[in-house]
Amino acid sequence: MNGCLVRNRCSLLFSKLIISRSFSTVPTPNTRKVLQSATKTLRENGVTPPSQEAQLLLCHTLNLKRNETLDPNYKLQESEYERFSELLARRIKGEPLNYITGQKEFWTLDFEVSRSTLIPRPDTETLIISAKELFPTPEFPEYILDLGVGSACILLSLLDEFKKSKGVGIDVSSDTLSVAKRNAKRFNFEDRVHFIESDWLSKLEIGSTVNVESNIYKPFPLVVSNPPYIKKQDIDFLQREIADWEPRRALDGGKDGLDCYRTLARQIAEKGVIAKGGYLLLEIGKDQEKDIIKIFEDTRSGLLFHGWKKDIQENIRCLIFKKSGEKKNSCIIKEGHGPKNKKKKKKK
């Protein structure tokens, strides 16, 4: 038997023993002792940061809100004790904390997430920052299109920022769209957003007037997307919380990680999705900017590279393209205005 497999099984058995010993004592311990034991168990099983995760699991068990604090002397009821033990066991097995709690904060909102959606990450907030710079107050995009909407964290965060905008979210998965719709209801955006089950742009039509029932919209002033961009062969080498739990279709970008960008570039060009002077914001993977810029340049869609935005790790995370044509907004992204190591000659 594979040595690594043996170690993993032994670790799991050991973890179960720890849980059994830690959480079968009568009477039930107080929160201080529960957290101490859970932190030790998580640390021994490679979960980081163990103390923070133990606290979040316990707060979820006790249904505490974010502004409420744990009472270190509170003695858990037997049912709470058992529930916490179950959640801890799931986390030790590698299930992401946010799938266990069903919640993830993004930008300024707490979103529902499930195994049918990616877990929102801070890197993706570069799209929100870029959009706000492109449409400074009092400007706003009348309609925002999100391609591959997932939990709708990008689209709904933008609608929260642009109070007069409306949104359209597209996703191929009905299960994913169910989560997105619940998030829209959660934040009272139901009357401002429409969701379409579609393989990218196949069921969206562009016309001179808007007909929501028929999925017909005028060209959009702002289109955003966080498409799959992980190389197929690299997915199994990601951390286990991602590789084993997050939806593969939302990760898999094909052999070179760029398949979805090629599809988007072609369909956006064919359908004329973006209005003159409008913007396309794309999340990308590390060092993909040159290839993606070339993909969109080669489609001759009228989209011109406009700039990029870096994430907190100083990686280029958001690419901005602008549709040729007039628009009042002249704001440009200041982070970067061309691919790395490519300098443009100044005109004299």
Tab-separated table of C-alpha atoms in Angstrom:
chain	number	residue	atom	x	y	z
A	1	MET	CA	0.000	0.000	0.000
A	2	ASN	CA	1.178	3.504	-0.789
A	3	GLY	CA	3.002	4.998	2.244
A	4	CYS	CA	1.341	8.378	1.846
A	5	LEU	CA	-2.085	6.698	1.806
A	6	VAL	CA	-1.247	4.797	4.992
A	7	ARG	CA	-0.197	8.006	6.725
A	8	ASN	CA	-3.356	9.776	5.588
A	9	ARG	CA	-5.576	6.964	6.892
A	10	CYS	CA	-3.700	6.778	10.161
A	11	SER	CA	-3.982	10.546	10.538
A	12	LEU	CA	-7.727	10.350	9.972
A	13	LEU	CA	-8.136	7.520	12.487
A	14	PHE	CA	-6.037	9.427	15.011
A	15	SER	CA	-8.155	12.511	14.437
A	16	LYS	CA	-11.318	10.541	15.138
A	17	LEU	CA	-9.834	9.270	18.370
A	18	ILE	CA	-8.955	12.818	19.407
A	19	ILE	CA	-12.447	14.026	18.614
A	20	SER	CA	-13.997	11.118	20.495
A	21	ARG	CA	-11.871	11.746	23.556
A	22	SER	CA	-12.270	15.517	23.399
A	23	PHE	CA	-16.019	15.636	22.939
A	24	SER	CA	-17.532	12.646	24.709
A	25	THR	CA	-16.934	13.782	28.278
A	26	VAL	CA	-19.933	14.476	30.506
A	27	PRO	CA	-20.686	17.141	31.542
A	28	THR	CA	-19.904	19.136	28.437
A	29	PRO	CA	-16.988	21.595	28.720
A	30	ASN	CA	-17.126	25.334	28.364
A	31	THR	CA	-16.169	27.153	25.176
A	32	ARG	CA	-12.617	27.839	26.407
A	33	LYS	CA	-11.827	24.134	26.764
A	34	VAL	CA	-13.624	23.270	23.524
A	35	LEU	CA	-11.568	25.811	21.602
A	36	GLN	CA	-8.312	24.661	23.172
A	37	SER	CA	-8.962	21.037	22.242
A	38	ALA	CA	-10.252	21.861	18.741
A	39	THR	CA	-7.303	24.142	18.008
A	40	LYS	CA	-4.900	21.351	18.990
A	41	THR	CA	-6.741	18.861	16.783
A	42	LEU	CA	-6.803	21.178	13.774
A	43	ARG	CA	-3.112	22.046	14.165
A	44	GLU	CA	-2.138	18.367	14.315
A	45	ASN	CA	-4.055	17.771	11.101
A	46	GLY	CA	-2.438	20.596	9.172
A	47	VAL	CA	-5.346	23.035	9.173
A	48	THR	CA	-4.276	26.674	9.339
A	49	PRO	CA	-4.861	28.973	11.079
A	50	PRO	CA	-6.166	26.457	13.654
A	51	SER	CA	-7.283	28.874	16.370
A	52	GLN	CA	-9.248	31.100	14.006
A	53	GLU	CA	-10.915	28.164	12.276
A	54	ALA	CA	-11.897	26.600	15.600
A	55	GLN	CA	-13.516	29.869	16.667
A	56	LEU	CA	-15.394	30.247	13.388
A	57	LEU	CA	-16.682	26.683	13.567
A	58	LEU	CA	-17.863	27.192	17.136
A	59	CYS	CA	-19.518	30.540	16.322
A	60	HIS	CA	-21.325	28.823	13.440
A	61	THR	CA	-22.422	25.996	15.742
A	62	LEU	CA	-23.847	28.481	18.254
A	63	ASN	CA	-25.400	30.686	15.522
A	64	LEU	CA	-23.487	33.727	16.685
A	65	LYS	CA	-23.477	36.790	14.472
A	66	ARG	CA	-20.270	38.526	13.450
A	67	ASN	CA	-20.608	41.274	16.070
A	68	GLU	CA	-21.267	38.768	18.875
A	69	THR	CA	-18.436	37.318	20.940
A	70	LEU	CA	-17.953	33.904	22.502
A	71	ASP	CA	-18.425	33.675	26.264
A	72	PRO	CA	-15.416	31.576	27.401
A	73	ASN	CA	-17.405	30.229	30.367
A	74	TYR	CA	-20.495	29.190	28.420
A	75	LYS	CA	-21.109	25.441	28.741
A	76	LEU	CA	-22.262	23.862	25.523
A	77	GLN	CA	-25.476	21.881	25.479
A	78	GLU	CA	-25.111	18.270	24.466
A	79	SER	CA	-26.680	18.895	21.036
A	80	GLU	CA	-24.319	21.848	20.413
A	81	TYR	CA	-21.402	19.708	21.522
A	82	GLU	CA	-22.295	16.934	19.091
A	83	ARG	CA	-22.891	19.378	16.255
A	84	PHE	CA	-19.511	21.015	16.780
A	85	SER	CA	-17.817	17.588	16.805
A	86	GLU	CA	-19.418	16.792	13.438
A	87	LEU	CA	-18.273	20.073	11.910
A	88	LEU	CA	-14.755	19.620	13.249
A	89	ALA	CA	-14.567	16.135	11.736
A	90	ARG	CA	-15.610	17.519	8.339
A	91	ARG	CA	-12.923	20.188	8.488
A	92	ILE	CA	-10.232	17.644	9.390
A	93	LYS	CA	-11.194	15.635	6.301
A	94	GLY	CA	-10.374	18.668	4.164
A	95	GLU	CA	-13.785	20.194	3.537
A	96	PRO	CA	-13.319	23.976	3.244
A	97	LEU	CA	-14.541	26.014	6.191
A	98	ASN	CA	-16.779	28.124	3.946
A	99	TYR	CA	-18.602	25.071	2.582
A	100	ILE	CA	-19.170	23.882	6.143
A	101	THR	CA	-20.597	27.243	7.242
A	102	GLY	CA	-22.193	27.951	3.855
A	103	GLN	CA	-20.968	31.550	4.066
A	104	LYS	CA	-18.163	33.685	2.663
A	105	GLU	CA	-17.589	37.418	2.976
A	106	PHE	CA	-16.709	39.234	-0.244
A	107	TRP	CA	-16.230	42.984	-0.575
A	108	THR	CA	-18.841	44.231	1.937
A	109	LEU	CA	-21.397	41.416	1.854
A	110	ASP	CA	-21.734	37.887	3.275
A	111	PHE	CA	-22.615	35.470	0.486
A	112	GLU	CA	-24.097	32.013	0.557
A	113	VAL	CA	-21.763	29.477	-1.057
A	114	SER	CA	-22.069	25.769	-1.776
A	115	ARG	CA	-20.143	23.056	-3.580
A	116	SER	CA	-21.763	24.221	-6.817
A	117	THR	CA	-19.959	27.587	-6.523
A	118	LEU	CA	-16.380	28.693	-6.143
A	119	ILE	CA	-15.473	30.199	-2.792
A	120	PRO	CA	-14.981	33.956	-3.397
A	121	ARG	CA	-11.428	35.186	-2.836
A	122	PRO	CA	-9.975	38.608	-2.057
A	123	ASP	CA	-8.053	38.622	-5.371
A	124	THR	CA	-11.358	38.878	-7.232
A	125	GLU	CA	-12.101	42.180	-5.505
A	126	THR	CA	-9.702	43.798	-7.991
A	127	LEU	CA	-12.606	43.699	-10.458
A	128	ILE	CA	-14.781	45.737	-8.081
A	129	ILE	CA	-11.999	48.266	-7.488
A	130	SER	CA	-11.383	48.607	-11.228
A	131	ALA	CA	-15.070	49.098	-12.020
A	132	LYS	CA	-15.363	51.846	-9.403
A	133	GLU	CA	-12.384	53.651	-10.913
A	134	LEU	CA	-13.848	53.376	-14.414
A	135	PHE	CA	-17.225	54.713	-13.299
A	136	PRO	CA	-16.520	57.350	-10.640
A	137	THR	CA	-19.505	58.902	-8.869
A	138	PRO	CA	-21.962	60.065	-10.145
A	139	GLU	CA	-21.410	57.898	-13.243
A	140	PHE	CA	-22.747	54.350	-13.324
A	141	PRO	CA	-23.250	51.599	-15.911
A	142	GLU	CA	-26.935	51.207	-16.740
A	143	TYR	CA	-26.551	47.429	-17.089
A	144	ILE	CA	-23.773	45.103	-15.908
A	145	LEU	CA	-23.237	41.645	-17.403
A	146	ASP	CA	-21.442	38.940	-15.401
A	147	LEU	CA	-20.341	35.909	-17.427
A	148	GLY	CA	-19.961	32.792	-15.277
A	149	VAL	CA	-21.759	34.446	-12.382
A	150	GLY	CA	-21.253	31.698	-9.771
A	151	SER	CA	-22.473	32.847	-6.356
A	152	ALA	CA	-23.050	36.303	-7.917
A	153	CYS	CA	-20.522	37.847	-5.530
A	154	ILE	CA	-19.039	40.083	-8.243
A	155	LEU	CA	-22.332	41.160	-9.791
A	156	LEU	CA	-24.182	41.824	-6.540
A	157	SER	CA	-21.210	43.673	-5.044
A	158	LEU	CA	-21.211	45.933	-8.095
A	159	LEU	CA	-24.960	46.505	-7.789
A	160	ASP	CA	-24.409	47.409	-4.159
A	161	GLU	CA	-21.857	50.021	-5.256
A	162	PHE	CA	-23.815	51.292	-8.267
A	163	LYS	CA	-27.238	51.854	-6.747
A	164	LYS	CA	-28.930	52.725	-10.045
A	165	SER	CA	-27.487	49.893	-12.121
A	166	LYS	CA	-29.178	46.657	-13.115
A	167	GLY	CA	-27.465	43.332	-13.678
A	168	VAL	CA	-27.547	40.182	-15.784
A	169	GLY	CA	-25.809	37.038	-14.577
A	170	ILE	CA	-25.107	34.058	-16.811
A	171	ASP	CA	-24.069	30.569	-15.745
A	172	VAL	CA	-24.264	27.111	-17.292
A	173	SER	CA	-25.273	25.394	-14.021
A	174	SER	CA	-28.823	25.503	-12.676
A	175	ASP	CA	-27.555	24.563	-9.198
A	176	THR	CA	-25.128	27.478	-9.259
A	177	LEU	CA	-27.849	29.870	-10.394
A	178	SER	CA	-30.051	28.732	-7.511
A	179	VAL	CA	-27.373	29.957	-5.105
A	180	ALA	CA	-27.008	33.221	-7.045
A	181	LYS	CA	-30.762	33.823	-6.909
A	182	ARG	CA	-30.854	33.207	-3.169
A	183	ASN	CA	-28.054	35.717	-2.700
A	184	ALA	CA	-29.945	38.269	-4.790
A	185	LYS	CA	-33.006	37.743	-2.588
A	186	ARG	CA	-30.858	37.908	0.529
A	187	PHE	CA	-29.656	41.414	-0.341
A	188	ASN	CA	-32.973	42.624	-1.830
A	189	PHE	CA	-31.626	42.853	-5.384
A	190	GLU	CA	-34.295	40.660	-6.982
A	191	ASP	CA	-35.859	43.535	-8.923
A	192	ARG	CA	-32.474	44.672	-10.234
A	193	VAL	CA	-30.963	41.445	-11.505
A	194	HIS	CA	-31.872	38.773	-14.050
A	195	PHE	CA	-30.214	35.369	-14.323
A	196	ILE	CA	-29.877	33.274	-17.466
A	197	GLU	CA	-28.908	29.606	-17.643
A	198	SER	CA	-26.638	29.526	-20.650
A	199	ASP	CA	-23.337	28.174	-21.929
A	200	TRP	CA	-21.606	31.545	-21.955
A	201	LEU	CA	-23.427	33.839	-24.427
A	202	SER	CA	-25.382	31.234	-26.384
A	203	LYS	CA	-28.809	32.276	-24.994
A	204	LEU	CA	-28.216	36.020	-24.729
A	205	GLU	CA	-29.389	38.228	-27.584
A	206	ILE	CA	-28.313	41.789	-28.316
A	207	GLY	CA	-30.849	44.224	-29.742
A	208	SER	CA	-31.861	47.876	-29.824
A	209	THR	CA	-34.298	47.503	-26.918
A	210	VAL	CA	-34.440	45.457	-23.710
A	211	ASN	CA	-36.808	42.493	-23.408
A	212	VAL	CA	-35.921	40.632	-20.217
A	213	GLU	CA	-38.365	37.747	-20.811
A	214	SER	CA	-36.682	36.993	-24.144
A	215	ASN	CA	-33.126	37.536	-22.843
A	216	ILE	CA	-32.661	40.495	-25.194
A	217	TYR	CA	-30.485	43.390	-24.045
A	218	LYS	CA	-28.811	46.400	-25.505
A	219	PRO	CA	-24.988	46.311	-25.641
A	220	PHE	CA	-23.577	46.509	-22.122
A	221	PRO	CA	-21.424	49.388	-20.821
A	222	LEU	CA	-19.746	46.984	-18.370
A	223	VAL	CA	-19.047	43.256	-18.699
A	224	VAL	CA	-17.172	41.313	-16.014
A	225	SER	CA	-16.010	37.719	-15.808
A	226	ASN	CA	-13.925	35.415	-13.650
A	227	PRO	CA	-13.660	32.418	-16.013
A	228	PRO	CA	-11.842	29.140	-15.285
A	229	TYR	CA	-8.111	29.674	-15.854
A	230	ILE	CA	-6.295	26.799	-14.133
A	231	LYS	CA	-4.477	24.395	-16.461
A	232	LYS	CA	-6.302	21.062	-16.498
A	233	GLN	CA	-3.162	19.125	-15.572
A	234	ASP	CA	-2.447	21.412	-12.595
A	235	ILE	CA	-5.785	21.070	-10.777
A	236	ASP	CA	-4.925	17.879	-8.909
A	237	PHE	CA	-1.810	19.548	-7.499
A	238	LEU	CA	-3.716	22.428	-5.909
A	239	GLN	CA	-4.325	22.382	-2.156
A	240	ARG	CA	-6.818	19.692	-1.235
A	241	GLU	CA	-9.538	22.149	-0.227
A	242	ILE	CA	-9.621	23.332	-3.843
A	243	ALA	CA	-8.798	20.200	-5.841
A	244	ASP	CA	-11.112	17.871	-3.914
A	245	TRP	CA	-14.017	20.170	-3.110
A	246	GLU	CA	-14.499	23.150	-5.429
A	247	PRO	CA	-16.391	22.604	-8.730
A	248	ARG	CA	-13.893	21.467	-11.359
A	249	ARG	CA	-15.830	23.066	-14.207
A	250	ALA	CA	-15.227	26.441	-12.521
A	251	LEU	CA	-11.476	25.767	-12.336
A	252	ASP	CA	-10.609	23.926	-15.539
A	253	GLY	CA	-9.304	26.294	-18.216
A	254	GLY	CA	-8.104	23.542	-20.546
A	255	LYS	CA	-4.583	22.464	-21.385
A	256	ASP	CA	-3.100	25.976	-21.285
A	257	GLY	CA	-5.709	27.557	-18.993
A	258	LEU	CA	-6.964	29.858	-21.746
A	259	ASP	CA	-9.845	27.962	-23.373
A	260	CYS	CA	-12.594	30.087	-21.827
A	261	TYR	CA	-10.904	33.341	-22.818
A	262	ARG	CA	-10.848	32.181	-26.439
A	263	THR	CA	-14.557	31.348	-26.253
A	264	LEU	CA	-15.406	34.670	-24.620
A	265	ALA	CA	-13.342	36.684	-27.106
A	266	ARG	CA	-15.060	34.998	-30.047
A	267	GLN	CA	-18.611	35.228	-28.699
A	268	ILE	CA	-18.262	38.796	-27.461
A	269	ALA	CA	-17.015	39.806	-30.920
A	270	GLU	CA	-19.729	37.875	-32.783
A	271	LYS	CA	-22.638	39.188	-30.695
A	272	GLY	CA	-21.477	42.756	-30.151
A	273	VAL	CA	-22.100	42.453	-26.430
A	274	ILE	CA	-20.167	45.532	-25.305
A	275	ALA	CA	-21.385	49.065	-26.028
A	276	LYS	CA	-19.156	51.647	-27.690
A	277	GLY	CA	-16.918	53.074	-25.020
A	278	GLY	CA	-17.864	50.198	-22.709
A	279	TYR	CA	-15.505	48.009	-20.701
A	280	LEU	CA	-14.668	44.346	-20.262
A	281	LEU	CA	-13.037	43.335	-16.960
A	282	LEU	CA	-11.463	39.878	-16.741
A	283	GLU	CA	-9.887	38.090	-13.822
A	284	ILE	CA	-6.784	36.179	-14.938
A	285	GLY	CA	-4.181	33.803	-13.521
A	286	LYS	CA	-0.560	34.588	-12.817
A	287	ASP	CA	1.487	35.564	-15.902
A	288	GLN	CA	-1.430	35.063	-18.318
A	289	GLU	CA	-1.783	38.713	-19.329
A	290	LYS	CA	0.264	38.645	-22.547
A	291	ASP	CA	-1.526	35.610	-23.958
A	292	ILE	CA	-4.986	36.896	-23.095
A	293	ILE	CA	-4.326	40.346	-24.522
A	294	LYS	CA	-3.204	38.687	-27.759
A	295	ILE	CA	-6.321	36.487	-27.845
A	296	PHE	CA	-8.594	39.530	-27.691
A	297	GLU	CA	-6.493	41.517	-30.135
A	298	ASP	CA	-6.654	38.676	-32.667
A	299	THR	CA	-10.469	38.523	-32.605
A	300	ARG	CA	-10.712	42.064	-34.057
A	301	SER	CA	-13.705	42.745	-31.846
A	302	GLY	CA	-13.012	46.440	-31.463
A	303	LEU	CA	-11.864	45.827	-27.885
A	304	LEU	CA	-8.655	47.661	-27.051
A	305	PHE	CA	-6.424	46.794	-24.121
A	306	HIS	CA	-6.937	49.542	-21.550
A	307	GLY	CA	-4.938	48.564	-18.469
A	308	TRP	CA	-4.548	46.134	-15.625
A	309	LYS	CA	-4.960	45.949	-11.876
A	310	LYS	CA	-2.758	44.052	-9.441
A	311	ASP	CA	-3.974	42.038	-6.482
A	312	ILE	CA	-2.635	42.242	-2.918
A	313	GLN	CA	0.161	39.829	-3.853
A	314	GLU	CA	1.289	42.224	-6.617
A	315	ASN	CA	0.198	39.814	-9.366
A	316	ILE	CA	-1.681	41.209	-12.349
A	317	ARG	CA	-5.188	39.952	-11.596
A	318	CYS	CA	-7.606	42.059	-13.641
A	319	LEU	CA	-7.327	42.975	-17.319
A	320	ILE	CA	-9.385	45.873	-18.663
A	321	PHE	CA	-10.452	46.188	-22.301
A	322	LYS	CA	-12.382	49.091	-23.789
A	323	LYS	CA	-14.666	49.013	-26.815
A	324	SER	CA	-13.610	51.606	-29.355
A	325	GLY	CA	-16.031	54.518	-29.549
A	326	GLU	CA	-16.991	57.630	-27.649
A	327	LYS	CA	-17.882	57.624	-23.975
A	328	LYS	CA	-18.037	60.402	-21.411
A	329	ASN	CA	-15.845	58.470	-18.986
A	330	SER	CA	-12.141	58.980	-19.704
A	331	CYS	CA	-10.788	57.351	-16.526
A	332	ILE	CA	-7.880	54.972	-17.056
A	333	ILE	CA	-6.530	52.329	-14.717
A	334	LYS	CA	-3.228	53.542	-13.318
A	335	GLU	CA	-1.698	50.185	-12.369
A	336	GLY	CA	-0.453	49.312	-15.830
A	337	HIS	CA	-1.052	50.096	-19.478
A	338	GLY	CA	0.567	47.236	-21.345
A	339	PRO	CA	2.044	43.764	-21.007
A	340	LYS	CA	5.128	43.267	-18.856
A	341	ASN	CA	8.424	44.222	-20.411
A	342	LYS	CA	6.735	45.816	-23.366
A	343	LYS	CA	7.446	49.504	-23.593
A	344	LYS	CA	5.591	51.761	-25.982
A	345	LYS	CA	7.510	54.450	-27.799
A	346	LYS	CA	6.336	57.959	-27.051
A	347	LYS	CA	5.155	59.970	-30.002
A	348	LYS	CA	7.058	63.164	-30.526
